[in-house]
Tab-separated table of C-alpha atoms in Angstrom:
chain	number	residue	atom	x	y	z
A	40	UNK	CA	-64.550	-157.224	-141.073
A	41	UNK	CA	-62.333	-159.870	-139.374
A	42	UNK	CA	-60.268	-159.082	-136.334
A	43	UNK	CA	-58.131	-161.255	-134.051
A	44	UNK	CA	-58.688	-161.428	-130.289
A	45	UNK	CA	-57.110	-163.258	-127.372
A	46	UNK	CA	-59.676	-165.898	-126.376
A	47	UNK	CA	-57.630	-167.266	-123.480
A	48	UNK	CA	-54.081	-168.296	-122.652
A	49	UNK	CA	-52.639	-169.919	-125.778
A	50	UNK	CA	-55.771	-169.368	-127.825
A	51	UNK	CA	-56.567	-166.768	-130.484
A	52	UNK	CA	-59.896	-166.315	-132.255
A	53	UNK	CA	-61.309	-164.293	-135.134
A	54	UNK	CA	-64.475	-162.250	-134.836
A	55	UNK	CA	-66.581	-160.329	-137.287
A	56	UNK	CA	-66.716	-156.747	-135.983
A	57	UNK	CA	-67.692	-153.346	-137.349
A	58	UNK	CA	-65.205	-151.607	-139.559
A	59	UNK	CA	-63.556	-148.676	-137.708
A	60	UNK	CA	-64.643	-145.120	-138.472
A	61	UNK	CA	-63.099	-141.666	-138.176
A	62	UNK	CA	-63.615	-140.482	-134.585
A	63	UNK	CA	-61.190	-137.577	-134.375
A	64	UNK	CA	-59.868	-135.078	-136.941
A	65	UNK	CA	-56.376	-136.631	-136.951
A	66	UNK	CA	-57.564	-140.219	-137.487
A	67	UNK	CA	-56.715	-142.287	-140.543
A	68	UNK	CA	-58.541	-145.469	-141.559
A	69	UNK	CA	-56.152	-147.976	-143.145
A	70	UNK	CA	-56.939	-151.134	-145.094
A	71	UNK	CA	-54.312	-153.575	-143.809
A	72	UNK	CA	-52.408	-155.529	-146.464
A	73	UNK	CA	-49.707	-157.090	-144.271
A	74	UNK	CA	-49.334	-157.524	-140.541
A	75	UNK	CA	-47.454	-159.933	-138.286
A	76	UNK	CA	-46.960	-161.387	-134.827
A	77	UNK	CA	-44.439	-159.712	-132.570
A	78	UNK	CA	-42.339	-161.390	-129.908
A	79	UNK	CA	-43.961	-159.061	-127.384
A	80	UNK	CA	-47.385	-160.520	-128.341
A	81	UNK	CA	-46.204	-163.837	-126.899
A	82	UNK	CA	-46.048	-162.409	-123.367
A	83	UNK	CA	-49.847	-162.263	-123.533
A	84	UNK	CA	-50.307	-165.467	-125.553
A	85	UNK	CA	-48.262	-167.437	-123.016
A	86	UNK	CA	-50.121	-165.932	-120.088
A	87	UNK	CA	-47.022	-164.234	-118.656
A	88	UNK	CA	-48.871	-160.952	-118.975
A	89	UNK	CA	-52.405	-161.757	-117.759
A	90	UNK	CA	-55.124	-160.571	-120.124
A	91	UNK	CA	-58.871	-160.819	-119.965
A	92	UNK	CA	-60.711	-163.247	-122.189
A	93	UNK	CA	-61.847	-161.713	-125.474
A	94	UNK	CA	-59.151	-159.020	-125.146
A	95	UNK	CA	-58.051	-157.118	-128.225
A	96	UNK	CA	-54.893	-158.538	-129.738
A	97	UNK	CA	-51.691	-156.668	-128.960
A	98	UNK	CA	-50.561	-156.731	-132.591
A	99	UNK	CA	-49.110	-153.378	-133.585
A	100	UNK	CA	-47.316	-153.659	-136.954
A	101	UNK	CA	-49.066	-152.905	-140.229
A	102	UNK	CA	-48.526	-152.088	-143.874
A	103	UNK	CA	-51.542	-150.907	-145.806
A	104	UNK	CA	-53.429	-148.420	-147.960
A	105	UNK	CA	-55.159	-145.306	-146.676
A	106	UNK	CA	-58.931	-145.687	-146.908
A	107	UNK	CA	-60.183	-142.460	-145.284
A	108	UNK	CA	-58.672	-139.452	-143.497
A	109	UNK	CA	-59.885	-137.050	-140.832
A	110	UNK	CA	-60.335	-133.347	-141.393
A	111	UNK	CA	-56.885	-132.422	-140.006
A	112	UNK	CA	-54.903	-134.853	-142.141
A	113	UNK	CA	-52.955	-133.261	-144.983
A	114	UNK	CA	-49.870	-135.510	-145.254
A	115	UNK	CA	-51.598	-138.561	-146.673
A	116	UNK	CA	-54.767	-139.171	-148.707
A	117	UNK	CA	-56.916	-142.120	-149.708
A	118	UNK	CA	-54.996	-144.534	-151.868
A	119	UNK	CA	-51.568	-143.826	-150.337
A	120	UNK	CA	-49.368	-146.796	-149.468
A	121	UNK	CA	-48.200	-146.431	-145.867
A	122	UNK	CA	-46.236	-147.979	-143.029
A	123	UNK	CA	-48.172	-147.721	-139.774
A	124	UNK	CA	-45.595	-147.400	-136.939
A	125	UNK	CA	-46.498	-148.874	-133.586
A	126	UNK	CA	-45.789	-145.467	-131.997
A	127	UNK	CA	-47.741	-142.284	-132.729
A	128	UNK	CA	-45.521	-139.248	-132.312
A	129	UNK	CA	-46.594	-135.675	-133.009
A	130	UNK	CA	-43.320	-134.470	-134.527
A	131	UNK	CA	-43.268	-131.124	-132.702
A	132	UNK	CA	-43.065	-131.704	-128.902
A	133	UNK	CA	-39.611	-131.551	-127.253
A	134	UNK	CA	-39.358	-135.330	-127.156
A	135	UNK	CA	-40.171	-135.754	-130.837
A	136	UNK	CA	-37.827	-132.943	-131.869
A	137	UNK	CA	-35.049	-134.637	-129.926
A	138	UNK	CA	-35.688	-137.863	-131.835
A	139	UNK	CA	-37.633	-139.731	-129.139
A	140	UNK	CA	-41.073	-139.854	-130.716
A	141	UNK	CA	-41.644	-143.245	-129.071
A	142	UNK	CA	-42.140	-141.193	-125.890
A	143	UNK	CA	-44.175	-138.357	-127.484
A	144	UNK	CA	-45.310	-135.793	-124.911
A	145	UNK	CA	-48.422	-134.742	-126.855
A	146	UNK	CA	-50.185	-138.090	-127.171
A	147	UNK	CA	-51.067	-140.243	-124.148
A	148	UNK	CA	-52.489	-142.880	-126.526
A	149	UNK	CA	-49.134	-143.282	-128.181
A	150	UNK	CA	-49.117	-146.998	-129.104
A	151	UNK	CA	-50.978	-149.150	-131.592
A	152	UNK	CA	-52.817	-152.360	-130.763
A	153	UNK	CA	-55.388	-154.518	-132.460
A	154	UNK	CA	-53.828	-154.284	-135.924
A	155	UNK	CA	-54.190	-157.989	-136.692
A	156	UNK	CA	-57.352	-156.837	-138.362
A	157	UNK	CA	-58.576	-156.135	-141.877
A	158	UNK	CA	-58.977	-152.393	-141.157
A	159	UNK	CA	-57.517	-150.206	-138.448
A	160	UNK	CA	-58.085	-146.732	-137.073
A	161	UNK	CA	-54.657	-145.126	-136.846
A	162	UNK	CA	-54.626	-142.206	-134.414
A	163	UNK	CA	-52.517	-139.060	-134.779
A	164	UNK	CA	-51.698	-139.861	-138.385
A	165	UNK	CA	-50.614	-136.416	-139.551
A	166	UNK	CA	-46.903	-136.869	-138.747
A	167	UNK	CA	-46.591	-140.442	-137.532
A	168	UNK	CA	-47.560	-142.332	-140.686
A	169	UNK	CA	-44.749	-143.113	-143.142
A	170	UNK	CA	-45.683	-142.835	-146.814
A	171	UNK	CA	-44.111	-145.356	-149.179
A	172	UNK	CA	-43.533	-144.242	-152.780
A	173	UNK	CA	-45.852	-145.762	-155.360
A	174	UNK	CA	-48.366	-148.540	-154.803
A	175	UNK	CA	-48.213	-152.048	-153.258
A	176	UNK	CA	-48.183	-153.663	-156.687
A	177	UNK	CA	-44.879	-151.914	-157.373
A	178	UNK	CA	-43.096	-154.054	-154.770
A	179	UNK	CA	-42.073	-157.688	-154.503
A	180	UNK	CA	-43.222	-159.730	-151.556
A	181	UNK	CA	-39.687	-159.689	-150.191
A	182	UNK	CA	-39.661	-155.887	-150.282
A	183	UNK	CA	-43.057	-155.731	-148.583
A	184	UNK	CA	-41.652	-157.853	-145.790
A	185	UNK	CA	-38.783	-155.425	-145.299
A	186	UNK	CA	-41.170	-152.455	-145.391
A	187	UNK	CA	-43.310	-154.096	-142.706
A	188	UNK	CA	-40.304	-154.423	-140.386
A	189	UNK	CA	-40.186	-150.600	-140.428
A	190	UNK	CA	-43.411	-150.542	-138.397
A	191	UNK	CA	-41.463	-151.891	-135.407
A	192	UNK	CA	-38.675	-154.432	-135.304
A	193	UNK	CA	-36.112	-152.809	-137.645
A	194	UNK	CA	-36.722	-149.409	-136.039
A	195	UNK	CA	-36.560	-150.972	-132.564
A	196	UNK	CA	-33.288	-152.698	-133.335
A	197	UNK	CA	-31.954	-149.409	-134.692
A	198	UNK	CA	-33.095	-147.632	-131.533
A	199	UNK	CA	-30.995	-149.990	-129.423
A	200	UNK	CA	-27.942	-149.196	-131.503
A	201	UNK	CA	-28.636	-145.458	-131.566
A	202	UNK	CA	-29.137	-144.976	-127.802
A	203	UNK	CA	-26.048	-147.160	-127.200
A	204	UNK	CA	-24.153	-144.747	-129.466
A	205	UNK	CA	-22.743	-147.560	-131.618
A	206	UNK	CA	-20.093	-146.131	-133.886
A	207	UNK	CA	-17.304	-147.005	-136.291
A	208	UNK	CA	-14.972	-149.700	-135.050
A	209	UNK	CA	-17.055	-150.680	-131.995
A	210	UNK	CA	-17.432	-154.131	-130.497
A	211	UNK	CA	-21.106	-154.784	-129.825
A	212	UNK	CA	-22.977	-157.578	-128.068
A	213	UNK	CA	-26.602	-158.230	-129.028
A	214	UNK	CA	-28.766	-160.027	-126.467
A	215	UNK	CA	-31.622	-161.854	-128.176
A	216	UNK	CA	-32.054	-163.765	-131.435
A	217	UNK	CA	-35.652	-162.783	-132.197
A	218	UNK	CA	-36.581	-160.356	-134.929
A	219	UNK	CA	-35.547	-157.311	-132.867
A	220	UNK	CA	-32.204	-158.789	-131.939
A	221	UNK	CA	-31.491	-159.744	-135.538
A	222	UNK	CA	-32.460	-156.255	-136.687
A	223	UNK	CA	-30.203	-154.794	-134.005
A	224	UNK	CA	-27.320	-156.646	-135.683
A	225	UNK	CA	-28.251	-154.955	-138.968
A	226	UNK	CA	-28.367	-151.595	-137.176
A	227	UNK	CA	-24.999	-152.078	-135.474
A	228	UNK	CA	-23.431	-152.906	-138.827
A	229	UNK	CA	-25.100	-149.858	-140.450
A	230	UNK	CA	-23.566	-147.648	-137.750
A	231	UNK	CA	-20.055	-149.020	-138.335
A	232	UNK	CA	-19.521	-151.696	-135.682
A	233	UNK	CA	-16.464	-153.817	-136.457
A	234	UNK	CA	-17.264	-156.802	-134.275
A	235	UNK	CA	-20.807	-157.929	-133.473
A	236	UNK	CA	-21.428	-160.822	-131.064
A	237	UNK	CA	-24.804	-162.547	-131.349
A	238	UNK	CA	-26.231	-164.794	-128.611
A	239	UNK	CA	-28.316	-167.473	-130.330
A	240	UNK	CA	-28.760	-171.140	-129.495
A	241	UNK	CA	-30.580	-171.950	-132.770
A	242	UNK	CA	-28.748	-172.773	-135.987
A	243	UNK	CA	-31.205	-170.996	-138.299
A	244	UNK	CA	-31.016	-167.798	-136.276
A	245	UNK	CA	-27.253	-168.003	-135.961
A	246	UNK	CA	-27.038	-168.259	-139.763
A	247	UNK	CA	-29.265	-165.223	-140.263
A	248	UNK	CA	-27.350	-163.280	-137.618
A	249	UNK	CA	-24.133	-164.016	-139.496
A	250	UNK	CA	-25.738	-162.956	-142.792
A	251	UNK	CA	-26.842	-159.688	-141.166
A	252	UNK	CA	-23.337	-158.939	-139.863
A	253	UNK	CA	-22.563	-160.913	-136.699
A	254	UNK	CA	-18.908	-161.921	-136.479
A	255	UNK	CA	-19.156	-164.217	-133.448
A	256	UNK	CA	-21.845	-166.107	-131.502
A	257	UNK	CA	-22.132	-167.096	-127.855
A	258	UNK	CA	-24.743	-169.803	-127.288
A	259	UNK	CA	-24.294	-170.420	-123.542
A	260	UNK	CA	-26.246	-168.617	-120.825
A	261	UNK	CA	-25.796	-167.144	-117.340
A	262	UNK	CA	-22.335	-166.859	-115.800
A	263	UNK	CA	-20.853	-169.011	-118.554
A	264	UNK	CA	-22.112	-166.518	-121.148
A	265	UNK	CA	-20.667	-163.584	-119.240
A	266	UNK	CA	-17.254	-165.260	-119.077
A	267	UNK	CA	-17.305	-166.218	-122.745
A	268	UNK	CA	-18.202	-162.685	-123.848
A	269	UNK	CA	-15.647	-161.075	-121.573
A	270	UNK	CA	-12.989	-163.372	-122.991
A	271	UNK	CA	-13.993	-162.587	-126.570
A	272	UNK	CA	-13.959	-158.858	-125.953
A	273	UNK	CA	-10.819	-158.675	-123.795
A	274	UNK	CA	-12.706	-157.201	-120.869
A	275	UNK	CA	-16.073	-156.039	-122.189
A	276	UNK	CA	-17.894	-154.629	-125.204
A	277	UNK	CA	-18.194	-150.985	-126.178
A	278	UNK	CA	-21.968	-151.354	-126.410
A	279	UNK	CA	-24.570	-153.950	-125.475
A	280	UNK	CA	-27.994	-154.107	-127.137
A	281	UNK	CA	-30.579	-155.781	-124.880
A	282	UNK	CA	-33.477	-156.983	-127.042
A	283	UNK	CA	-35.322	-159.468	-124.828
A	284	UNK	CA	-36.385	-157.995	-121.497
A	285	UNK	CA	-36.055	-161.073	-119.296
A	286	UNK	CA	-34.101	-161.005	-116.032
A	287	UNK	CA	-31.352	-163.274	-117.332
A	288	UNK	CA	-30.882	-161.353	-120.568
A	289	UNK	CA	-30.832	-158.036	-118.731
A	290	UNK	CA	-28.358	-159.237	-116.104
A	291	UNK	CA	-26.028	-160.529	-118.793
A	292	UNK	CA	-26.296	-157.294	-120.726
A	293	UNK	CA	-25.400	-155.272	-117.654
A	294	UNK	CA	-22.394	-157.486	-116.946
A	295	UNK	CA	-20.624	-157.701	-120.326
A	296	UNK	CA	-19.877	-154.066	-121.137
A	297	UNK	CA	-16.476	-152.489	-120.512
A	298	UNK	CA	-16.229	-149.523	-118.119
A	299	UNK	CA	-18.043	-146.627	-119.753
A	300	UNK	CA	-20.078	-148.883	-122.029
A	301	UNK	CA	-23.666	-148.043	-122.975
A	302	UNK	CA	-26.426	-150.602	-122.680
A	303	UNK	CA	-29.218	-149.912	-125.172
A	304	UNK	CA	-32.406	-151.505	-123.788
A	305	UNK	CA	-35.355	-152.132	-126.097
A	306	UNK	CA	-36.589	-155.435	-124.664
A	307	UNK	CA	-39.708	-154.604	-122.627
A	308	UNK	CA	-38.449	-155.014	-119.028
A	309	UNK	CA	-40.016	-157.820	-117.007
A	310	UNK	CA	-37.680	-157.415	-114.044
A	311	UNK	CA	-39.301	-155.315	-111.307
A	312	UNK	CA	-36.038	-154.539	-109.513
A	313	UNK	CA	-32.487	-154.102	-110.753
A	314	UNK	CA	-29.321	-153.710	-108.673
A	315	UNK	CA	-27.420	-150.780	-110.224
A	316	UNK	CA	-24.435	-150.880	-107.824
A	317	UNK	CA	-22.014	-152.686	-110.130
A	318	UNK	CA	-22.913	-150.321	-112.970
A	319	UNK	CA	-22.004	-147.364	-110.788
A	320	UNK	CA	-18.455	-148.596	-110.350
A	321	UNK	CA	-18.152	-149.332	-114.064
A	322	UNK	CA	-19.382	-145.882	-115.110
A	323	UNK	CA	-21.848	-147.737	-117.328
A	324	UNK	CA	-24.775	-146.018	-119.013
A	325	UNK	CA	-28.239	-147.557	-119.409
A	326	UNK	CA	-30.532	-146.045	-122.050
A	327	UNK	CA	-33.519	-147.079	-124.114
A	328	UNK	CA	-37.256	-147.416	-124.351
A	329	UNK	CA	-39.910	-147.374	-127.064
A	330	UNK	CA	-38.361	-146.870	-130.479
A	331	UNK	CA	-38.464	-143.634	-132.476
A	332	UNK	CA	-40.065	-145.427	-135.409
A	333	UNK	CA	-41.203	-142.492	-137.547
A	334	UNK	CA	-37.967	-140.566	-137.074
A	335	UNK	CA	-35.763	-143.491	-138.067
A	336	UNK	CA	-37.992	-144.519	-140.984
A	337	UNK	CA	-38.030	-141.005	-142.446
A	338	UNK	CA	-34.382	-140.218	-141.821
A	339	UNK	CA	-32.586	-143.507	-142.410
A	340	UNK	CA	-34.426	-146.794	-142.698
A	341	UNK	CA	-36.967	-146.364	-145.518
A	342	UNK	CA	-34.239	-145.237	-147.897
A	343	UNK	CA	-31.961	-148.056	-146.806
A	344	UNK	CA	-34.678	-150.609	-147.591
A	345	UNK	CA	-35.712	-149.019	-150.894
A	346	UNK	CA	-32.079	-148.789	-151.983
A	347	UNK	CA	-31.498	-152.455	-151.130
A	348	UNK	CA	-28.834	-151.640	-148.538
A	349	UNK	CA	-30.583	-153.742	-145.871
A	350	UNK	CA	-33.046	-156.621	-146.093
A	351	UNK	CA	-34.614	-157.019	-142.657
A	352	UNK	CA	-37.672	-158.750	-144.134
A	353	UNK	CA	-35.727	-162.019	-143.883
A	354	UNK	CA	-36.825	-162.232	-140.253
A	355	UNK	CA	-40.227	-163.350	-141.574
A	356	UNK	CA	-39.725	-167.067	-142.021
A	357	UNK	CA	-43.341	-168.294	-142.230
A	358	UNK	CA	-46.449	-166.742	-143.819
A	359	UNK	CA	-50.084	-167.106	-142.810
A	360	UNK	CA	-53.510	-165.726	-143.665
A	361	UNK	CA	-55.527	-163.920	-141.018
A	362	UNK	CA	-57.719	-167.027	-140.806
A	363	UNK	CA	-54.613	-168.889	-139.662
A	364	UNK	CA	-53.900	-166.523	-136.746
A	365	UNK	CA	-53.743	-169.377	-134.227
A	366	UNK	CA	-51.091	-171.182	-136.290
A	367	UNK	CA	-49.173	-167.915	-136.696
A	368	UNK	CA	-48.917	-167.482	-132.926
A	369	UNK	CA	-48.108	-171.138	-132.331
A	370	UNK	CA	-45.298	-171.074	-134.895
A	371	UNK	CA	-43.535	-168.309	-132.980
A	372	UNK	CA	-44.356	-169.715	-129.564
A	373	UNK	CA	-42.794	-173.036	-130.571
A	374	UNK	CA	-39.849	-171.350	-132.337
A	375	UNK	CA	-40.851	-172.808	-135.680
A	376	UNK	CA	-40.755	-169.260	-137.087
A	377	UNK	CA	-38.551	-166.315	-136.211
A	378	UNK	CA	-41.432	-164.004	-137.053
A	379	UNK	CA	-44.860	-164.860	-138.476
A	380	UNK	CA	-46.034	-162.827	-141.495
A	381	UNK	CA	-49.735	-162.214	-142.055
A	382	UNK	CA	-50.984	-161.789	-145.620
A	383	UNK	CA	-54.417	-160.154	-145.921
A	384	UNK	CA	-55.097	-159.775	-149.660
């Protein structure tokens, strides 16, 4: 089977490798139908996160059909259409029961990787996999795109809004105009936010942010951005959703909330140190981490997609085959695509 690997900085390659097999009783082998490139994959592609040559790709979002199940799997069977979340919660530890399955206490190997591949071995599949009604042929390509976002970016955007306790009538700032930031706008609107301020410098992303529910946009950066947001919000937002992870984005997020605001962080932090003094005097709250993908999919998001209430699949703006993996990464790296969609069949 074909599988993508990091060859070197800025270079992907495909290799023919052995198809994965069941290794543990709670394994599930999935034939991948759709995958994608995540903004977090670009940290490796750009060499910001150093990786060894020939390293497995960090891709972690998949939609597919169950091929084979381990002896302990009873919730899915061969032929089932499934979303493969990037996190692998158990569903019964204290963290999972509290709705934080992205930080499952039972599984140390809690995250997917290497799913830009024709087949994957999904570990701990008993609770973590999300079964989609029917078969792939029952769904349009647009619906498949939205279903694929439930493997990560839509759930991650929702996590930012949830941990920030976004509620009816709130004013919310969303840092980041990538797929997660755009999905965070959807989530803030779902949870009743009245005013949502996006922070994009790109016309196509501003337009999609507005379609998803943004009421305002601030395109400047640094101190100028802080001043503009504070002016728009009359002293600070009720909640700030940080969906990037860079030092500048994080600093802005920490600065633009009102006293008592909650900052929901889902951008993987790349700032080793953070001065928390100003937050102390503002009584600000900082929360967030890996998304509770399975919980949100099962409780809220799958139904919202199937009912047509949300359409997060619009974040996929270019499609590629697995053979075009290099172009798929380059399109995102060069901001020619918001999110690159990989079609396998």
